[in-house]
CSV table of C-alpha atoms (C1' of nucleotides) in Angstrom, one decimal:
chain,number,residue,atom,x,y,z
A,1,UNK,CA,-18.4,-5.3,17.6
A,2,UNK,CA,-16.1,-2.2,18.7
A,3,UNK,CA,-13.7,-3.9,20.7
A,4,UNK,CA,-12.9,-6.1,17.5
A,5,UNK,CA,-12.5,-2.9,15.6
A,6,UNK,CA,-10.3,-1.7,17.8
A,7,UNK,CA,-8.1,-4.8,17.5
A,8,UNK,CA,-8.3,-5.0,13.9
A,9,UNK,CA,-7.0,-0.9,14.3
A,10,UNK,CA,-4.1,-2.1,16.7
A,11,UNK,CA,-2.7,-5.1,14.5
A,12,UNK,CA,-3.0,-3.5,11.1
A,13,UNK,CA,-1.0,-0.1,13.2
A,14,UNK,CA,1.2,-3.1,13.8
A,15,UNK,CA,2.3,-5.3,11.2
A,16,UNK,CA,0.4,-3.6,8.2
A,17,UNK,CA,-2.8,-4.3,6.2
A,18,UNK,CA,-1.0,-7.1,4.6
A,19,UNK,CA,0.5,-8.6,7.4
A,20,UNK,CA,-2.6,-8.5,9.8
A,21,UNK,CA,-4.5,-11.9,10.0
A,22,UNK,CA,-8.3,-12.7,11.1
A,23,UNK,CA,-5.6,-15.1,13.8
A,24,UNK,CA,-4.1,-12.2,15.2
A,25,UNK,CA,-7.1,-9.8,15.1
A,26,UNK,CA,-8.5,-12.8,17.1
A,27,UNK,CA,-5.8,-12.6,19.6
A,28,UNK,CA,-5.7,-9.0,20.2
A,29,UNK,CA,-9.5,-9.2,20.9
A,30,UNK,CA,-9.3,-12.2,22.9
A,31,UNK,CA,-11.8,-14.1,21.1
A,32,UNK,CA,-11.3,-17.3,18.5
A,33,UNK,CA,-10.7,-16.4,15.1
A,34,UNK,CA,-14.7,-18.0,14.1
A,35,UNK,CA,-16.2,-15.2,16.8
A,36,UNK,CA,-15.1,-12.5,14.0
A,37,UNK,CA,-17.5,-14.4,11.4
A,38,UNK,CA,-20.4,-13.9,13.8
A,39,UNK,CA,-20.3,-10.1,13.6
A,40,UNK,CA,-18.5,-9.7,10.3
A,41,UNK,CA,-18.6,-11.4,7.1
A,42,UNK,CA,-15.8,-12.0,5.9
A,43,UNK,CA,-11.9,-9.6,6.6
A,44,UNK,CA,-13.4,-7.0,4.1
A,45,UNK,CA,-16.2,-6.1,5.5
A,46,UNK,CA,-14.3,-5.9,9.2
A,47,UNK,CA,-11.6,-3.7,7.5
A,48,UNK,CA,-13.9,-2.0,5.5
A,49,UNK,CA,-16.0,-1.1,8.9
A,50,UNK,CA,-13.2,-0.4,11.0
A,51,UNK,CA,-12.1,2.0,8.2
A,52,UNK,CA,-15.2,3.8,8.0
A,53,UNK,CA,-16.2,4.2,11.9
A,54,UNK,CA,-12.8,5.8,12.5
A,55,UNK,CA,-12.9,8.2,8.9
A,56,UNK,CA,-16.6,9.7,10.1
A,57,UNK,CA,-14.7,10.9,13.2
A,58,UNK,CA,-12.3,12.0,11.5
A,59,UNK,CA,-14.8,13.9,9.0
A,60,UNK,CA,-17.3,15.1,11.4
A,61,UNK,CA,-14.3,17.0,13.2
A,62,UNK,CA,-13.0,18.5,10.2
A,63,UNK,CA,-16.8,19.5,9.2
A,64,UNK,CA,-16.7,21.2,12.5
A,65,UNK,CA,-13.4,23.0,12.0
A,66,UNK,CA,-14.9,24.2,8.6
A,67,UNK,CA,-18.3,25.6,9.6
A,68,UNK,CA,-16.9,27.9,12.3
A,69,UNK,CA,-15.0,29.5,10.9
A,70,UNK,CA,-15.3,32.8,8.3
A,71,UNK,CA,-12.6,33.3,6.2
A,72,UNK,CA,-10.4,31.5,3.8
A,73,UNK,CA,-7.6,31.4,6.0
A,74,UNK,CA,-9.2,30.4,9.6
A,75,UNK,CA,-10.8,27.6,7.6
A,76,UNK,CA,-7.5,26.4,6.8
A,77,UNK,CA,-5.7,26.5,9.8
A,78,UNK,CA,-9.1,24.6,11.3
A,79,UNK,CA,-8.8,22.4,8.8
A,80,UNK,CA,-5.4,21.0,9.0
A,81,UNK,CA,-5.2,21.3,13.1
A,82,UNK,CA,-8.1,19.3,13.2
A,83,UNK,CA,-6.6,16.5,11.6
A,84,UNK,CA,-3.1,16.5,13.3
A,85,UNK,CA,-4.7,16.6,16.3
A,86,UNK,CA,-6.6,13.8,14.9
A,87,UNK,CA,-4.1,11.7,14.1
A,88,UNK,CA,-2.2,12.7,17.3
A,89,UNK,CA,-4.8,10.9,19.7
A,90,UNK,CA,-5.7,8.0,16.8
A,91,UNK,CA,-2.2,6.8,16.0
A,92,UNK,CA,-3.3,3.5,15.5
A,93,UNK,CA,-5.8,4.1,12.7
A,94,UNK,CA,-3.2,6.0,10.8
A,95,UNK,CA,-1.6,3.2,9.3
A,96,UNK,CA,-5.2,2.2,8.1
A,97,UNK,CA,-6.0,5.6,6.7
A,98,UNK,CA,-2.8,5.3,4.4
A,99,UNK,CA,-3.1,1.8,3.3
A,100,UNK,CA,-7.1,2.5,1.9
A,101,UNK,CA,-6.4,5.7,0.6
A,102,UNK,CA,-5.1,4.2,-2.6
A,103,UNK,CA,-6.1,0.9,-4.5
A,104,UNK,CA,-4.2,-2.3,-3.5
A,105,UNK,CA,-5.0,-5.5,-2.4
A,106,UNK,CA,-6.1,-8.5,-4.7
A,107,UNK,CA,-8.6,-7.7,-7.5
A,108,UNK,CA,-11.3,-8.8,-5.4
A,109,UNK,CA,-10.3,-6.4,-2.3
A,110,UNK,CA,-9.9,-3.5,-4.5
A,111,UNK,CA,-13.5,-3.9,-6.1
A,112,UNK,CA,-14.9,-3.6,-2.9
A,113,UNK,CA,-12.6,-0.7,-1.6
A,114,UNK,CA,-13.5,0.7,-4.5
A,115,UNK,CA,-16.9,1.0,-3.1
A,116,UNK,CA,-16.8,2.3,-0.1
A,117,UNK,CA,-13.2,3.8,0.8
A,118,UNK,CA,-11.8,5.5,-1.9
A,119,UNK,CA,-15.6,7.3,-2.9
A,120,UNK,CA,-15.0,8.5,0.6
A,121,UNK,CA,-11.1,9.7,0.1
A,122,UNK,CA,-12.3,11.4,-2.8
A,123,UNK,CA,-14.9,13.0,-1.8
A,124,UNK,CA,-12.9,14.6,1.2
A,125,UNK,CA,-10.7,15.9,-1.9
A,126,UNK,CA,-13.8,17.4,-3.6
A,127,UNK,CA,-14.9,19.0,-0.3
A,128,UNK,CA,-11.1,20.9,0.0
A,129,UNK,CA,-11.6,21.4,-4.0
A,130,UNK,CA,-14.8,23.4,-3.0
A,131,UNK,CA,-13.6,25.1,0.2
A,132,UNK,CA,-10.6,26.4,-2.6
A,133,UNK,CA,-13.1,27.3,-5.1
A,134,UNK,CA,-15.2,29.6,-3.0
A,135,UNK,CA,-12.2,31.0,-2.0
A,136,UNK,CA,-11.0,31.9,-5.2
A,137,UNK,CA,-14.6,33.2,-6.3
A,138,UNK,CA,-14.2,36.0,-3.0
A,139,UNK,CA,-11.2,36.9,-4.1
A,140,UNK,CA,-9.0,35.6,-0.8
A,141,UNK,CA,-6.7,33.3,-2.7
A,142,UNK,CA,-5.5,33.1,-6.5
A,143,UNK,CA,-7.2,31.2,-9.3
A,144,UNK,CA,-5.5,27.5,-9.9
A,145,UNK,CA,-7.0,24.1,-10.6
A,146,UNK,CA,-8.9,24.1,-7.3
A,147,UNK,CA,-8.9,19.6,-7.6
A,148,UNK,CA,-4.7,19.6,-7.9
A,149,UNK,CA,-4.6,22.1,-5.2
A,150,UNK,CA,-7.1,20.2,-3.0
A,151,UNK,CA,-4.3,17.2,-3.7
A,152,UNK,CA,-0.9,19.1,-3.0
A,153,UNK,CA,-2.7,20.3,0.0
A,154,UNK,CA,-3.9,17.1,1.8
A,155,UNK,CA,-1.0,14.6,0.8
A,156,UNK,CA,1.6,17.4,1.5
A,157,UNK,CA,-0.3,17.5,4.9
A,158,UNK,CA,-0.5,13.6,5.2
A,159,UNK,CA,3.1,13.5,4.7
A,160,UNK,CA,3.6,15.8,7.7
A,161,UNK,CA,1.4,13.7,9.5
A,162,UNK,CA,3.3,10.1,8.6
A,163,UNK,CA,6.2,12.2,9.9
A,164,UNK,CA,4.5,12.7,13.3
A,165,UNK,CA,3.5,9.1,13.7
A,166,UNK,CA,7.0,7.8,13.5
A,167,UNK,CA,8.5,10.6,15.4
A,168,UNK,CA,9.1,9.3,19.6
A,169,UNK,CA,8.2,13.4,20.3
A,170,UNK,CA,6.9,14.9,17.6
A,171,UNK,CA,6.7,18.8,18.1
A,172,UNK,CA,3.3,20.6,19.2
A,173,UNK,CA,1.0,20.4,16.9
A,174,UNK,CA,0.3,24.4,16.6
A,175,UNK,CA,4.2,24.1,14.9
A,176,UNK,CA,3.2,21.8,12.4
A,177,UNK,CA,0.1,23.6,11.3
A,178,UNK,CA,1.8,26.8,10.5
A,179,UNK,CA,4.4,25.5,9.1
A,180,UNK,CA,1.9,23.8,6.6
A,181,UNK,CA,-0.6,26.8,6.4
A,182,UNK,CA,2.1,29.6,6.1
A,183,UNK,CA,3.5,27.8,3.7
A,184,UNK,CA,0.4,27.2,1.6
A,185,UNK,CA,-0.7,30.9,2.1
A,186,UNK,CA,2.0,32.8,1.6
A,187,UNK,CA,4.8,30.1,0.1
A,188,UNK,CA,8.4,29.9,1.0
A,189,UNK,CA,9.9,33.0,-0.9
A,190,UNK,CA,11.7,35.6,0.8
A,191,UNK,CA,11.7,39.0,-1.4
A,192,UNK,CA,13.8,41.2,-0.4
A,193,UNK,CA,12.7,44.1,-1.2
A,194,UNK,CA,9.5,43.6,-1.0
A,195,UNK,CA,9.8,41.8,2.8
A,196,UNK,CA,11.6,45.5,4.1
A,197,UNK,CA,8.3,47.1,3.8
A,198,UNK,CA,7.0,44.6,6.6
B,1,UNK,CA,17.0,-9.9,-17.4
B,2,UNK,CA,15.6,-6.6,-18.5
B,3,UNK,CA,12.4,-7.9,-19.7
B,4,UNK,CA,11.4,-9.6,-17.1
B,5,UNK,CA,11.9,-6.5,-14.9
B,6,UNK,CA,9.6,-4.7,-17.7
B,7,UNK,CA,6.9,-7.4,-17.5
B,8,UNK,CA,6.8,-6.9,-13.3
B,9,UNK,CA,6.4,-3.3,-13.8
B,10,UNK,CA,3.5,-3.9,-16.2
B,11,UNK,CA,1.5,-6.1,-14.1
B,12,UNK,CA,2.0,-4.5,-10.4
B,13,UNK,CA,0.4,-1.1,-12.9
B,14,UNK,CA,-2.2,-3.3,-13.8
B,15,UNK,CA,-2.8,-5.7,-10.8
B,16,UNK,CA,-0.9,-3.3,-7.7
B,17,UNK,CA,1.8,-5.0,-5.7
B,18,UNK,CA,0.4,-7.4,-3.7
B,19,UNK,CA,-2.2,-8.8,-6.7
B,20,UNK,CA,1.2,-9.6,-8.7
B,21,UNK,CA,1.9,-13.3,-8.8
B,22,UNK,CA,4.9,-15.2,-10.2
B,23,UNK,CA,2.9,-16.3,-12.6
B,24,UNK,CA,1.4,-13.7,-14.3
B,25,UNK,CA,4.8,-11.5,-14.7
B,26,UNK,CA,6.1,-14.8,-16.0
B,27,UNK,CA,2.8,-15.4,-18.6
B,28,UNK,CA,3.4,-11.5,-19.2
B,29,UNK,CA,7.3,-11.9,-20.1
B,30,UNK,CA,6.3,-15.2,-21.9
B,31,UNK,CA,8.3,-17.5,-20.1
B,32,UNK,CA,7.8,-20.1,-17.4
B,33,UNK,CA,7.2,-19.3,-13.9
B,34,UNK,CA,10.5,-21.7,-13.1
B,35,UNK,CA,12.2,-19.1,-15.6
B,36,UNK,CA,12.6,-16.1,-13.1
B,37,UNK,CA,14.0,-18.3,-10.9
B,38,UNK,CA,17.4,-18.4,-13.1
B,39,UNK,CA,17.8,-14.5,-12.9
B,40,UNK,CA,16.3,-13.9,-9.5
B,41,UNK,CA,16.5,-15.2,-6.0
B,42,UNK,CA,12.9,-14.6,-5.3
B,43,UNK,CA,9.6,-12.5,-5.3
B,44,UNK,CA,11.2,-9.9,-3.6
B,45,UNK,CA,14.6,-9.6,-5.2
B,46,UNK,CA,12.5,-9.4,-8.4
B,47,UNK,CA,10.1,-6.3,-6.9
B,48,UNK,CA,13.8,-4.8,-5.2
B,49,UNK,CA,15.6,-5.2,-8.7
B,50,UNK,CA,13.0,-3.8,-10.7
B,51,UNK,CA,12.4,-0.7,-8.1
B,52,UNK,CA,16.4,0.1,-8.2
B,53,UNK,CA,17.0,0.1,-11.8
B,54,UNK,CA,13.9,2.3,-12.5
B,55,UNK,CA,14.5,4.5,-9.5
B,56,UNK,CA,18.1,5.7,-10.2
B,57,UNK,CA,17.1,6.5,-13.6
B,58,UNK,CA,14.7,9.2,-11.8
B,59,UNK,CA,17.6,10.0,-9.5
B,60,UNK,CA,20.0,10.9,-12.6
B,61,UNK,CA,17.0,12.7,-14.3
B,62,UNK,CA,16.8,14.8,-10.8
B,63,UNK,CA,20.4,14.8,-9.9
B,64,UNK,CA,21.0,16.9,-13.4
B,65,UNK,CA,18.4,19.3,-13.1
B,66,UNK,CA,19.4,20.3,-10.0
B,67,UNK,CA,22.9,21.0,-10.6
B,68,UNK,CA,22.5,22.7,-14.2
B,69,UNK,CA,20.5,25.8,-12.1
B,70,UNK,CA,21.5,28.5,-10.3
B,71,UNK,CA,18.8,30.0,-7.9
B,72,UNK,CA,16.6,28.3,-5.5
B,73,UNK,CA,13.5,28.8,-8.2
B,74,UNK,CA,15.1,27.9,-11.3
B,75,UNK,CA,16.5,24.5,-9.4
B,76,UNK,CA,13.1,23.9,-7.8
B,77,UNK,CA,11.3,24.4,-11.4
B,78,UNK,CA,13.7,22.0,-13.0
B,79,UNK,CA,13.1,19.0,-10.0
B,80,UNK,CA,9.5,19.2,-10.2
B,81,UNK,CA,9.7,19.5,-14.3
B,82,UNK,CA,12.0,16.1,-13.9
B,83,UNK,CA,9.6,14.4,-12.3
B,84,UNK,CA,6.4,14.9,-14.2
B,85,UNK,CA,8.3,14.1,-17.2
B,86,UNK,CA,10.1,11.4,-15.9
B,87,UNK,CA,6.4,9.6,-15.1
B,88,UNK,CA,4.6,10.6,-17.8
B,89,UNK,CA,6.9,8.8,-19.9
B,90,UNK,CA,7.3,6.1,-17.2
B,91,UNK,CA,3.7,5.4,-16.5
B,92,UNK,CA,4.5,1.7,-15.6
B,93,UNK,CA,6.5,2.6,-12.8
B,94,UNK,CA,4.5,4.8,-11.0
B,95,UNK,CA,2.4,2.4,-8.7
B,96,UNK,CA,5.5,0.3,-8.0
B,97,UNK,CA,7.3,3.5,-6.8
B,98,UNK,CA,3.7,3.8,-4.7
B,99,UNK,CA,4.0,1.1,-3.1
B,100,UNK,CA,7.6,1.0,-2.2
B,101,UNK,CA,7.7,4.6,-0.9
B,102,UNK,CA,6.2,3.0,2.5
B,103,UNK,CA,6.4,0.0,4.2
B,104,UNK,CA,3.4,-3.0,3.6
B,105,UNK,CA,3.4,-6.3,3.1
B,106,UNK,CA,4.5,-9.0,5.4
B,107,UNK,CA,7.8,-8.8,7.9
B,108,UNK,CA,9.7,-10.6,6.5
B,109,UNK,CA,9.4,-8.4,2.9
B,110,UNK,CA,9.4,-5.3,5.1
B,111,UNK,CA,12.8,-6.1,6.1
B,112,UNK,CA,13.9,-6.1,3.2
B,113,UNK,CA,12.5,-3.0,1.8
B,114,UNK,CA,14.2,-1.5,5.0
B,115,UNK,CA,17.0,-2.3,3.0
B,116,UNK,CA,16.9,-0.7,0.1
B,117,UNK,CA,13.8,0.9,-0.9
B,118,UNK,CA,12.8,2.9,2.0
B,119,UNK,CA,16.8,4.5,2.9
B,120,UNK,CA,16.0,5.6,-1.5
B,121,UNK,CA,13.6,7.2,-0.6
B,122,UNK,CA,14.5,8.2,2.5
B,123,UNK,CA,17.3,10.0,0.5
B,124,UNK,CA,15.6,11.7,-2.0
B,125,UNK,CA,14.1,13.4,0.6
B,126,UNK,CA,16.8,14.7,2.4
B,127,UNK,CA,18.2,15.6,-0.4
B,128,UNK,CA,15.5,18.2,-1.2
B,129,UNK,CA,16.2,18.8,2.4
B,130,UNK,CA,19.3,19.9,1.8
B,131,UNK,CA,18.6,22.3,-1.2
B,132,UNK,CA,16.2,23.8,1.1
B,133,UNK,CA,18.9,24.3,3.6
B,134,UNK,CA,21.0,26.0,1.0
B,135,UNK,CA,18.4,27.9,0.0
B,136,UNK,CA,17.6,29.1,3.5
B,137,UNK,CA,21.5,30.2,4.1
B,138,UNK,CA,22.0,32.2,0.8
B,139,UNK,CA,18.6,34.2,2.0
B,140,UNK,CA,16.2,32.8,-1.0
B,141,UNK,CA,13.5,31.1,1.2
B,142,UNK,CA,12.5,31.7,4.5
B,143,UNK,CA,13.2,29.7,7.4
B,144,UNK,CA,11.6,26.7,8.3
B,145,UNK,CA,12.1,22.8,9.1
B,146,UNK,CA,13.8,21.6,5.4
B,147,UNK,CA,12.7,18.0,6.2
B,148,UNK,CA,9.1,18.6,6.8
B,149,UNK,CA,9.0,21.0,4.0
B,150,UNK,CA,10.9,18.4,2.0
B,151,UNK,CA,7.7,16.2,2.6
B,152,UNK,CA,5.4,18.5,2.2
B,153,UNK,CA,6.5,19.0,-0.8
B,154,UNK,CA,7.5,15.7,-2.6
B,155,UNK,CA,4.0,13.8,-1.7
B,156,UNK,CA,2.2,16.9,-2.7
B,157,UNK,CA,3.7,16.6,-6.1
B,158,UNK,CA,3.9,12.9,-5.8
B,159,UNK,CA,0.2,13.5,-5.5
B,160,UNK,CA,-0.4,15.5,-8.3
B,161,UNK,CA,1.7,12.7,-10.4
B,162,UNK,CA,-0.9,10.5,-8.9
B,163,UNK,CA,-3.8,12.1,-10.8
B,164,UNK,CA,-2.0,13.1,-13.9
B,165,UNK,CA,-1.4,8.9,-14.2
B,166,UNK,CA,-5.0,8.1,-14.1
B,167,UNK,CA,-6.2,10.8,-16.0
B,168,UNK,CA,-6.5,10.2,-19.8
B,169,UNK,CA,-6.3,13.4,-21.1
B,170,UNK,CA,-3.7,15.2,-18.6
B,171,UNK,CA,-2.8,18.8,-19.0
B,172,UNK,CA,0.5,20.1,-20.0
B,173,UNK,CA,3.5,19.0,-17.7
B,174,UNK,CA,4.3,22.6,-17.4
B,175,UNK,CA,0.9,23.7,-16.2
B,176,UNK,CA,1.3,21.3,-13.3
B,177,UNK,CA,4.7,22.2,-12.7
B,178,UNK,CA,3.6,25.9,-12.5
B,179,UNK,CA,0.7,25.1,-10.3
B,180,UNK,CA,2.7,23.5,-7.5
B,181,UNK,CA,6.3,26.0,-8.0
B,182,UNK,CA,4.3,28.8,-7.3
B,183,UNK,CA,2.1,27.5,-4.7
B,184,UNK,CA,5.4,26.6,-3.0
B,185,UNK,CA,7.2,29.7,-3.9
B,186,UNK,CA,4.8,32.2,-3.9
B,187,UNK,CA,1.5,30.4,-1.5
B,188,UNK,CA,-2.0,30.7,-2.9
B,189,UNK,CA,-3.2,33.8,-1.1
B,190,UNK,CA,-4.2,37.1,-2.5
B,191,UNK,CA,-3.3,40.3,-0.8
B,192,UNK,CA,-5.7,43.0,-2.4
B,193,UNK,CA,-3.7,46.3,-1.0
B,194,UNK,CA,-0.3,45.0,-1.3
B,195,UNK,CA,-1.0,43.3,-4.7
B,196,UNK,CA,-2.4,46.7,-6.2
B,197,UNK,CA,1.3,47.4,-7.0
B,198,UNK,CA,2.2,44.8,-9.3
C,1,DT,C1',24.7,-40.0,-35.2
C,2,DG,C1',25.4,-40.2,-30.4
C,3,DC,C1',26.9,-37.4,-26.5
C,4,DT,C1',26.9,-33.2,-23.6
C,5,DT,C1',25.4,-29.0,-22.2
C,6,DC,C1',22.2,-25.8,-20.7
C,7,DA,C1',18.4,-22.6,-20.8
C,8,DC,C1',14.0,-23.4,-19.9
C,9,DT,C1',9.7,-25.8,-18.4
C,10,DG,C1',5.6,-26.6,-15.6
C,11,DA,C1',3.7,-30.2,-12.5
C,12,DC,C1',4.1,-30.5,-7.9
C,13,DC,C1',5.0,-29.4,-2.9
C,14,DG,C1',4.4,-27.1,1.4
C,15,DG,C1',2.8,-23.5,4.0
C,16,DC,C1',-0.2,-19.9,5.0
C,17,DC,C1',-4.5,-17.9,5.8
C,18,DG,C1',-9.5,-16.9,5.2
C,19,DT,C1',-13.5,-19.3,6.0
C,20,DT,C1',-16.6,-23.0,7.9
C,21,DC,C1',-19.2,-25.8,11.1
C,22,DA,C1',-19.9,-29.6,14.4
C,23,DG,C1',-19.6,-29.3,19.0
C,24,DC,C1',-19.1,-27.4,23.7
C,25,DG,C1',-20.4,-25.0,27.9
C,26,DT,C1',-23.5,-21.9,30.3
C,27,DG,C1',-27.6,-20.4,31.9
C,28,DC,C1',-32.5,-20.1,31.4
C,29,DT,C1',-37.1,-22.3,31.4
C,30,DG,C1',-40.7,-25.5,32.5
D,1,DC,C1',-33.4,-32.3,36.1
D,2,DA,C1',-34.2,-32.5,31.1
D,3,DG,C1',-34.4,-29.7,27.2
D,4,DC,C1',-33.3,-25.8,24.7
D,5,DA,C1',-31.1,-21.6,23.0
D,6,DC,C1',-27.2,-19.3,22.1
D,7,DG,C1',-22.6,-17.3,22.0
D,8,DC,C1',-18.5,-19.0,21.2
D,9,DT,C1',-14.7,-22.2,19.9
D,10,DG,C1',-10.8,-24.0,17.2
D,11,DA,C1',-9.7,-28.1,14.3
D,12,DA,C1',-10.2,-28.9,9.7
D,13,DC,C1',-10.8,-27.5,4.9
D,14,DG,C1',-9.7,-25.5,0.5
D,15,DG,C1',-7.6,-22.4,-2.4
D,16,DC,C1',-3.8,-19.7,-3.5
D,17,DC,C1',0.9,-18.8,-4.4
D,18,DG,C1',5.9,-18.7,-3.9
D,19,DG,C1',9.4,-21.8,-4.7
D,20,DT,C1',11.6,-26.5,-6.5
D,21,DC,C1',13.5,-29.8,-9.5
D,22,DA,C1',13.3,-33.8,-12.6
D,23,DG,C1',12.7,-33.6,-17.2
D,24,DT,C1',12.8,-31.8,-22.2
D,25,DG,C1',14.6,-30.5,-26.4
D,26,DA,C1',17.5,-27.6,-29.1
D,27,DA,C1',22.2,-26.5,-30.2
D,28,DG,C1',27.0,-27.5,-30.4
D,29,DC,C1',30.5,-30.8,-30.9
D,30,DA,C1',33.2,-34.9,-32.0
DNA sequence: TGCTTCACTGACCGGCCGTTCAGCGTGCTG
DNA sequence: CAGCACGCTGAACGGCCGGTCAGTGAAGCA
């Protein structure tokens, strides 16, 4: 049911994956902690859920961003303003996003993360990975291990974004994304004499 | 005792943090459960103990690089060599330094990684912050936020650390360092006209 | 050899938390 | 009104794990 995924969002924003019980999930929903059971198996499958409703957002707005846009560049920029602005208006499932983006958990947990959350983490990697290779193929950006720089790229970004979570007033969001895109396209050395031609 | 720091480093690598019981970091060190209990206060004086000793190892590794270098390029080249190095011959550490880097787990352990994990890290961070700033001053590197670059770029690398650990095989330190120094330095994008010259 | 010390042991305890299920109320049906 | 279906409840259960402490045995000593 949604409005248990949305509690299960809140609490885990709250006191961490580790820290969020099926009692307090319960609570926030304002159901009894057996209600859960009738829609979800077990806490997996609810987290697992939760995890994966919120990510296809996520995923169809960066899809979006992609597609209309032409070159290398614009992609970019699309790119990483559509998930700051993302993460902007679903704070809560932050904190969710970061915890399943890696392994953790009991041996058990992690078997089952490994089936559905981390395939999907990586293959949002692979989809950068590919946006970087064609890119490199036209000639707009320079030939490098388009995988690692898929990685720099999206936890570099992700950092940013943990930043703006915690932050009371976190600048506009056009601030962060060129500081994150200028400094992917064009890096962070000034040359002088080079820069007096501009 | 050193070794049974070593033996909860080995099994959060193997297990992750929150899969790491007493007893297994006991059965790995080859003593009793009861055992730790002579050295340590608890669970999470262990995990604290065992983050600190390792971490300020990386902190003296860093600390040196950066002051043996001159320019802004040559210092950045020397941080980021320290690290790679520093993990690939510390594989053990690395998922413990994961975890740690944020909060998880329960309150009452997340206080007390407010205590002492988190302000490391918390730290190291302005630290790079501050060679930024320097860097910014003397004219090397444009102008922009130090602290959000400082993020940008220490999970981006920590990223790239991430997948150098799991892979079996992993290229070259130096052709990872390379990758992300001159991403940062130089950005990823071609300029036909302008790069005719070179 | 008998006594003391002390590092170490591991069975046990208590609490926590995911999971279950017998039972409850509500509303519909005949 | 009796009977039924069904969504929901929350006390109880069981397993797990951190933490404890009475006990053990080896080593040193007189």
């Amino acid at each position: 049911m949604q409005s248990l995924q949305e509690a299960a969002m809140r609490v885990i924003a709250r006191k961490g994956m580790a820290a969020a019980t099926m009692q307090e999930i319960a609570r926030e929903a304002g159901v009894a902690k057996g209600t859960i059971y009738l829609y979800f198996r077990d806490r997996d499958e609810l987290v697992e859920k939760t995890f994966e409703t919120a990510i296809t957002q996520l995923y169809e707005r960066i899809d979006q961003a992609m597609q209309s846009q032409a070159s290398f560049a614009m992609k970019l920029r699309a790119i990483i303003t559509a998930k700051l602005e993302f993460f902007s208006t679903h704070r809560e499932f932050f904190r969710l996003y970061l915890s399943l983006r890696m392994p953790e958990g009991s041996a058990q947990q992690q078997r089952r993360q490994k089936r559905t959350c981390q395939p999907q983490y990586r293959a949002r990697i692979e989809q950068m990975a590919d946006v970087l290779r064609r890119a490199m193929d036209s000639g707009e950006i320079r030939r490098a291990d388009p995988f690692r720089l898929a990685l720099f790229l999206i936890e570099g970004s992700t950092a940013v974004v943990v930043q703006r979570v915690s932050e009371d007033a976190p600048p506009p969001e056009s601030e962060d994304v060129d500081l994150i895109v200028d400094t992917i396209l064009e890096g962070i050395s000034l040359h002088p004499q080079k820069r007096s031609a501009d």
